[in-house]
C-alpha cells in the first residue's frame, strides 16, 4: 500500500497536475465553453428550447391528434397576439403588414416590406416572428411526420431501411428539434477530447520516468522486485480512473447548467434530424456516452502505460503519443463518441471498433507484462 | 552463503560470461576486471536483474530464482549508475526505497538517519539532490544499499566519484561491515580493494581467472617482477620488448618496473609482486587493444 501511494504521488506530480489543469483550461475555452455559453445557440434554437421545455410536460414523447389540436390552439393564441400588435403598429400598417398572415406571406421583392420584416426579426424586441416560426415547425413536423423517415430511406442501407420501417410501423416520429441532442453531441465530443488528453498527459511518463531517472535497477533488485511493475500499473489504472471520473463529474456538472433535464425522459427518436439504432431515452444516452468515454479513457491509459513501458526515450514517447492522440481525437472522440448509436454508421460499427480497441490494448498490455517479467535490465 | 554453479550468460550470439563457479561467504570480495569484462553482467545476475543462460545461483543452498523476495530482501545493491529523483531529498528518496525494500515503517526514519550519518550526509538530508555533487550522490547510493541492513552487499563501482578522503572512509566502513556480511565489490581500481578484500575474483575472456586472497594471487608472479634503471633513450626500446608496469623519473634516468619470465639480468632487481602488477599482467593483451 505504501509503495502504491508513492507511485500515485509520482503520477500526480505538481508539474503534471499543472499541465493537465492548463490543458483543461485551454480546451474548455476553445471547445467546451461554447456549448455551455451559447446554448441554446441564438434563434430559433432558443425559442425551440423554450417551447419544448413548456410542451414536453404536456405531450411527452409522442403527439396525438388531440395534443396536436392543443398545440395548434396555443399557436393560434400567439397568432392573435401578433395580429393585435401588427394591427396597431403604424409601420406595419404603412407597409400593409397589419396581420400575421400578411407579415408571414409577403412579397419578398417589395423593399419596404422586406425592411419591416427584417426589422421585426432582427432589430425588434418583439418575439412573435421567432416564436411563431418555432410553433409552425412543430405543427409541420406533426403534419408531415412520416416525411423525414421516408426521405431517409432513399439511399439507406438495408439495415437502416429496416430501422426506418420499424420506426414508421411503431409510429415513433420526431416531435421535437435536435437542439438539445446536437448540443450534447458536440459537448460530449469535446469532453472526450479533453479527458483523453488529460489521461495521456498524466499517464504517459509512468514507466519512462523511472527509466530516465535510472531507478529501475534499484526497484527490481529490491524486495518487491518486479512486482513494482504491477504496482505501477495499478497506480496508473487508479489514477486514470480518478482523473477521468473527476473530469467527467466536473464537466457534467457544468453541462447541468444547460438545464436540459426537461428532455431526459424523451426517447431519442422524438428528436428531429438524427436517427438512432436504439430507442433509449436522452438520459440513458447521456449515461451511455459517459460510460463509453470512461471506458475508452481507461483503455487509453492501459495502452499509454504499455507504450511508456516499451519506448526507449521521451522523444519517441511523444512521437507515438501524438499519433495515438490523433487517432483518439479524430477517430475515438469525433467518430465513436459523437456517433455512438447513430444510424449513419452501421449498427455493429461502434461496438466493433470498441471491441478491437479493447482487444488490441489488452494484447499489447499482455505482451508488455510478459516481457517485463523476464527481460534483462540494462 | 552465495554460490554460483556453472553460470553463463549469452546475449544472442554474444557470450558475456561462461562457466563461472564461485562461492562467497562472509567477508569482502573484490571483483576485479577491466571495463567490459563481464563484472556488471555477473552482478546483475546476482541481484536478479538478469537471468543466467546456464547454471544456477544459490543463496544458503536454495536457488535465488525460487527464493524470490526472500533472497532480494537479503541484498543491498549499488548499481554502477546510481539512479535517483533529482527533486527528492536523500531522506525522501530513502523513504521511497525503504518502501521498495519492504522495511517496517516504524524503523525507517531512525535507520535513514543512521545510514545518512554513516555516509556523512546527515546535514544535507533534507536538501534536494539536484544540487549534489557526484560524490554526494554516490554516498546516497551507498546509504541506500545499507538501508535495510542486508546480509549481502553488492556494490558496482562504489568509489566512482568519491574523493580520496571519502574512499578511505568507505573502505573503513566496508571493513567494519564485512565481519558479518558478504560484500562483493566490483571495481577496476585496484587500490580500492587490495587492502580490504579477503579475496579477489578476477575475470578474463568471459571466464574466472582467479579467486584467491590477494597474497596468493600476487604469488603467481613471484620471480617475474623486476625493477631496473635506464636512460630515456633506452627506455623507448625496452618497452617494445618488455611489459612495463610502472615507471618514474629519478636522477635523470627512468626507473622501470616490469614483468618478464626471462632469466634475470645482472642490473635487474627482483621485487615483490603487487596486486596492481597482477592486474596489469593479466589484462596486458586487452590494454594493448
XYZ file of C-alpha atoms in Angstrom, chain A residues 2-373:
372
model
C 2.856 2.342 0.917
C 4.511 1.736 -2.425
C 1.208 2.155 -4.252
C 0.740 5.555 -2.626
C 4.304 6.534 -3.587
C 3.584 5.583 -7.188
C 0.328 7.558 -7.120
C 2.243 10.523 -5.780
C 4.710 10.257 -8.638
C 1.873 10.230 -11.175
C 0.163 13.225 -9.591
C 3.278 15.374 -9.521
C 2.533 19.066 -9.271
C 4.095 19.679 -12.687
C 1.762 17.219 -14.378
C -1.252 18.427 -12.427
C -0.422 21.960 -13.554
C -0.087 20.809 -17.145
C -3.391 18.923 -17.004
C -5.076 21.994 -15.480
C -3.607 24.188 -18.195
C -4.736 21.858 -20.968
C -8.220 21.639 -19.438
C -8.476 25.394 -19.112
C -7.342 25.904 -22.677
C -9.576 23.202 -24.120
C -12.510 24.436 -22.052
C -12.086 27.876 -23.545
C -11.582 26.572 -27.070
C -14.127 23.735 -27.147
C -16.469 23.255 -24.227
C -17.342 26.776 -23.201
C -19.177 27.487 -26.447
C -21.679 24.661 -25.902
C -22.430 25.989 -22.433
C -22.388 29.715 -23.013
C -24.238 29.612 -26.333
C -26.864 27.029 -25.509
C -29.364 27.325 -26.953
C -27.420 28.904 -29.763
C -29.333 32.025 -30.842
C -32.694 31.959 -32.586
C -34.725 29.962 -33.429
C -32.882 27.379 -31.247
C -33.567 29.459 -28.126
C -37.268 29.686 -28.982
C -37.438 25.985 -29.778
C -35.825 25.105 -26.458
C -38.138 27.388 -24.504
C -41.236 25.973 -26.219
C -40.007 22.396 -25.741
C -39.422 22.952 -22.026
C -43.051 24.024 -21.869
C -44.717 21.407 -24.090
C -42.721 18.279 -23.186
C -44.517 18.094 -19.861
C -47.847 18.293 -21.705
C -47.292 15.972 -24.658
C -44.424 13.672 -23.700
C -42.525 11.697 -26.321
C -45.282 11.384 -28.885
C -48.013 13.647 -30.147
C -51.553 12.513 -30.908
C -54.317 14.364 -32.731
C -55.720 15.853 -29.544
C -52.301 17.141 -28.499
C -51.754 18.491 -31.983
C -55.020 20.441 -31.763
C -53.981 21.729 -28.352
C -50.669 22.894 -29.808
C -52.481 24.464 -32.716
C -54.758 26.322 -30.310
C -51.717 27.646 -28.448
C -50.247 28.706 -31.779
C -53.429 30.485 -32.744
C -53.446 32.342 -29.441
C -49.925 33.535 -30.237
C -51.041 34.480 -33.749
C -53.877 36.519 -32.296
C -51.375 38.411 -30.111
C -49.214 39.046 -33.168
C -52.243 40.220 -35.156
C -53.140 42.644 -32.385
C -49.615 44.034 -32.326
C -49.344 44.389 -36.103
C -52.788 45.956 -36.450
C -51.702 48.686 -34.029
C -48.204 49.250 -35.391
C -48.206 52.273 -37.790
C -45.103 50.952 -39.541
C -46.838 47.616 -40.204
C -49.944 49.373 -41.412
C -47.825 51.583 -43.702
C -46.376 48.547 -45.467
C -49.639 46.643 -45.410
C -48.420 44.042 -42.991
C -51.168 44.620 -40.463
C -51.790 40.937 -39.722
C -49.526 37.970 -39.080
C -50.726 36.316 -42.272
C -49.634 39.380 -44.252
C -46.426 39.588 -42.288
C -45.525 35.945 -42.993
C -46.604 35.621 -46.638
C -45.316 38.867 -48.079
C -43.801 39.886 -51.390
C -40.089 39.495 -50.979
C -39.485 41.822 -53.890
C -41.040 44.721 -52.018
C -38.144 46.537 -50.339
C -40.253 48.364 -47.801
C -41.980 45.168 -46.683
C -38.658 43.363 -46.614
C -37.151 46.139 -44.469
C -40.005 45.942 -41.973
C -39.876 42.149 -41.925
C -36.127 42.206 -41.194
C -36.531 44.871 -38.573
C -39.101 42.767 -36.733
C -36.899 39.702 -36.860
C -33.540 41.218 -36.082
C -33.938 44.683 -34.543
C -37.132 44.433 -32.556
C -37.886 43.386 -29.014
C -40.971 41.565 -30.264
C -40.612 37.784 -30.033
C -43.575 36.753 -32.153
C -41.764 36.344 -35.505
C -39.397 33.781 -33.977
C -41.856 32.156 -31.575
C -44.498 31.653 -34.227
C -41.917 30.318 -36.652
C -40.892 27.776 -33.997
C -44.504 26.750 -33.371
C -45.007 26.311 -37.103
C -42.053 23.946 -37.114
C -43.678 21.693 -34.503
C -47.026 21.774 -36.325
C -45.449 20.999 -39.692
C -43.349 18.211 -38.160
C -46.565 16.592 -36.954
C -48.427 17.145 -40.189
C -45.599 15.608 -42.189
C -44.371 13.210 -39.550
C -43.610 10.388 -41.974
C -41.818 12.604 -44.465
C -38.365 12.623 -42.861
C -38.324 8.853 -42.344
C -39.447 8.167 -45.890
C -36.894 10.636 -47.261
C -34.103 8.977 -45.264
C -34.974 5.596 -46.752
C -33.690 6.764 -50.114
C -30.086 5.625 -50.330
C -30.263 3.861 -46.975
C -28.593 0.501 -46.390
C -30.932 -2.467 -45.876
C -30.310 -2.336 -42.125
C -31.002 1.399 -41.954
C -34.116 0.969 -44.080
C -35.327 -1.748 -41.742
C -34.867 0.571 -38.796
C -36.759 3.407 -40.519
C -39.550 0.983 -41.361
C -39.660 -0.139 -37.751
C -39.989 3.471 -36.592
C -42.749 4.039 -39.142
C -44.557 0.892 -38.161
C -44.350 1.668 -34.461
C -45.278 5.299 -35.175
C -42.193 6.611 -33.472
C -41.945 10.023 -35.062
C -39.852 13.053 -34.302
C -41.849 15.631 -32.374
C -39.094 17.951 -31.186
C -35.994 19.591 -32.610
C -32.412 18.359 -32.230
C -31.422 21.497 -30.264
C -30.672 19.504 -27.130
C -29.176 16.377 -28.708
C -26.896 18.199 -31.133
C -25.638 20.386 -28.283
C -24.935 17.333 -26.136
C -23.228 15.526 -29.019
C -20.911 18.458 -29.551
C -20.320 18.836 -25.822
C -19.562 15.161 -25.164
C -17.153 15.038 -28.127
C -15.225 17.978 -26.713
C -15.400 16.448 -23.242
C -13.958 13.178 -24.570
C -11.098 15.041 -26.280
C -10.175 16.870 -23.061
C -10.391 13.717 -20.945
C -8.319 11.655 -23.408
C -5.667 14.375 -23.463
C -5.631 14.607 -19.663
C -5.264 10.850 -19.228
C -2.476 10.697 -21.822
C -0.571 13.572 -20.221
C -0.865 12.149 -16.741
C -0.090 8.515 -17.552
C 2.480 8.775 -20.369
C 5.561 9.244 -18.178
C 4.623 6.455 -15.750
C 7.370 3.983 -16.693
C 9.701 6.185 -18.703
C 10.089 8.491 -15.709
C 11.848 5.745 -13.764
C 13.860 4.570 -16.770
C 15.105 8.120 -17.341
C 15.947 8.532 -13.650
C 17.785 5.180 -13.709
C 15.919 3.811 -10.694
C 14.595 0.625 -12.331
C 17.635 -1.488 -11.280
C 17.047 -0.404 -7.678
C 13.339 -1.164 -7.900
C 13.698 -4.602 -9.469
C 16.528 -5.703 -7.201
C 14.617 -4.616 -4.101
C 12.478 -6.967 -2.051
C 9.412 -6.017 -4.085
C 11.279 -6.917 -7.251
C 9.342 -6.910 -10.478
C 6.046 -6.705 -8.630
C 6.833 -2.971 -8.578
C 5.834 -3.080 -12.222
C 2.387 -4.364 -11.270
C 2.106 -1.718 -8.554
C 2.882 0.972 -11.120
C 0.206 -0.445 -13.442
C -2.296 -0.455 -10.637
C -1.387 3.112 -9.678
C -1.691 4.142 -13.326
C -5.062 2.486 -13.650
C -6.417 4.008 -10.443
C -5.032 7.417 -11.441
C -6.668 7.299 -14.851
C -9.965 6.197 -13.291
C -9.622 9.045 -10.811
C -8.807 11.738 -13.363
C -11.461 10.521 -15.818
C -14.074 10.436 -13.036
C -13.137 13.862 -11.680
C -13.244 15.432 -15.139
C -16.495 13.677 -16.066
C -18.115 14.868 -12.838
C -16.760 18.371 -13.356
C -17.821 18.701 -16.969
C -21.192 17.031 -16.487
C -21.851 19.365 -13.559
C -21.124 22.247 -15.902
C -23.371 20.637 -18.515
C -26.175 20.578 -15.958
C -26.246 24.379 -16.233
C -27.746 23.908 -19.736
C -30.859 22.784 -17.887
C -31.853 20.044 -20.305
C -33.439 17.816 -17.662
C -36.827 18.507 -19.268
C -35.668 16.292 -22.156
C -34.156 13.468 -20.094
C -37.081 11.048 -20.367
C -37.653 11.528 -24.073
C -36.655 8.645 -26.329
C -34.079 9.555 -28.967
C -36.457 9.049 -31.929
C -38.507 12.025 -30.814
C -35.666 14.442 -31.524
C -35.573 15.545 -35.133
C -32.750 15.294 -37.665
C -30.709 12.423 -36.124
C -31.899 8.844 -36.001
C -30.538 6.165 -33.720
C -30.403 2.390 -33.677
C -31.967 2.125 -30.242
C -34.966 3.689 -28.522
C -33.193 4.717 -25.366
C -34.058 7.907 -23.546
C -31.910 11.015 -23.670
C -30.791 10.401 -20.078
C -29.807 6.830 -20.958
C -27.961 8.213 -23.972
C -26.069 10.621 -21.693
C -25.245 7.741 -19.322
C -24.095 5.540 -22.201
C -21.910 8.341 -23.560
C -20.314 8.886 -20.143
C -19.711 5.144 -19.763
C -18.061 4.880 -23.181
C -15.873 7.946 -22.575
C -14.876 6.468 -19.222
C -14.184 3.032 -20.722
C -12.159 4.479 -23.593
C -10.173 6.601 -21.126
C -9.289 3.510 -19.113
C -8.308 1.614 -22.275
C -6.255 4.614 -23.390
C -4.479 4.653 -20.034
C -3.642 0.928 -20.393
C -2.329 1.486 -23.912
C -0.380 4.523 -22.724
C 1.197 2.529 -19.909
C 2.207 -0.192 -22.352
C 3.765 2.411 -24.642
C 5.515 4.116 -21.745
C 6.977 0.730 -20.878
C 8.151 -0.002 -24.431
C 9.610 3.256 -25.730
C 13.311 3.965 -25.210
C 13.082 7.700 -24.547
C 10.857 10.750 -24.165
C 11.147 11.847 -27.794
C 9.821 8.504 -29.044
C 7.121 8.567 -26.372
C 5.916 11.981 -27.516
C 6.015 10.922 -31.181
C 3.988 7.754 -30.528
C 1.529 9.582 -28.287
C 0.924 12.254 -30.929
C -0.145 9.513 -33.339
C -2.301 7.819 -30.707
C -3.908 11.087 -29.663
C -4.642 11.892 -33.283
C -6.446 8.553 -33.620
C -8.219 9.038 -30.272
C -9.403 12.550 -31.161
C -10.140 12.146 -34.876
C -11.463 8.614 -34.549
C -12.323 7.963 -30.915
C -13.966 11.238 -29.959
C -15.155 12.688 -33.268
C -16.463 9.461 -34.768
C -17.103 6.951 -31.987
C -18.230 9.173 -29.128
C -20.047 11.620 -31.365
C -21.950 8.933 -33.281
C -22.336 6.365 -30.556
C -25.581 4.712 -31.680
C -26.249 6.962 -34.632
C -27.889 5.339 -37.618
C -25.421 6.934 -40.053
C -22.905 4.257 -39.047
C -23.603 0.519 -39.265
C -25.126 -0.856 -36.097
C -22.078 -3.011 -35.414
C -19.529 -0.311 -36.278
C -19.072 1.370 -32.906
C -19.232 -1.865 -30.838
C -16.754 -3.493 -33.252
C -14.314 -0.601 -33.087
C -14.544 -0.527 -29.293
C -14.032 -4.299 -29.115
C -10.992 -4.105 -31.413
C -9.601 -1.236 -29.335
C -10.071 -3.260 -26.142
C -8.584 -6.460 -27.596
C -5.553 -4.687 -29.111
C -4.948 -2.803 -25.868
C -5.192 -5.954 -23.760
C -2.912 -7.879 -26.160
C -0.274 -5.125 -26.124
C -0.517 -4.880 -22.349
C -0.233 -8.663 -22.023
C 2.850 -8.705 -24.226
C 4.462 -5.923 -22.217
C 3.649 -7.686 -18.918
C 5.191 -10.960 -20.053
C 8.233 -9.174 -21.445
C 8.769 -7.187 -18.267
C 8.633 -10.306 -16.140
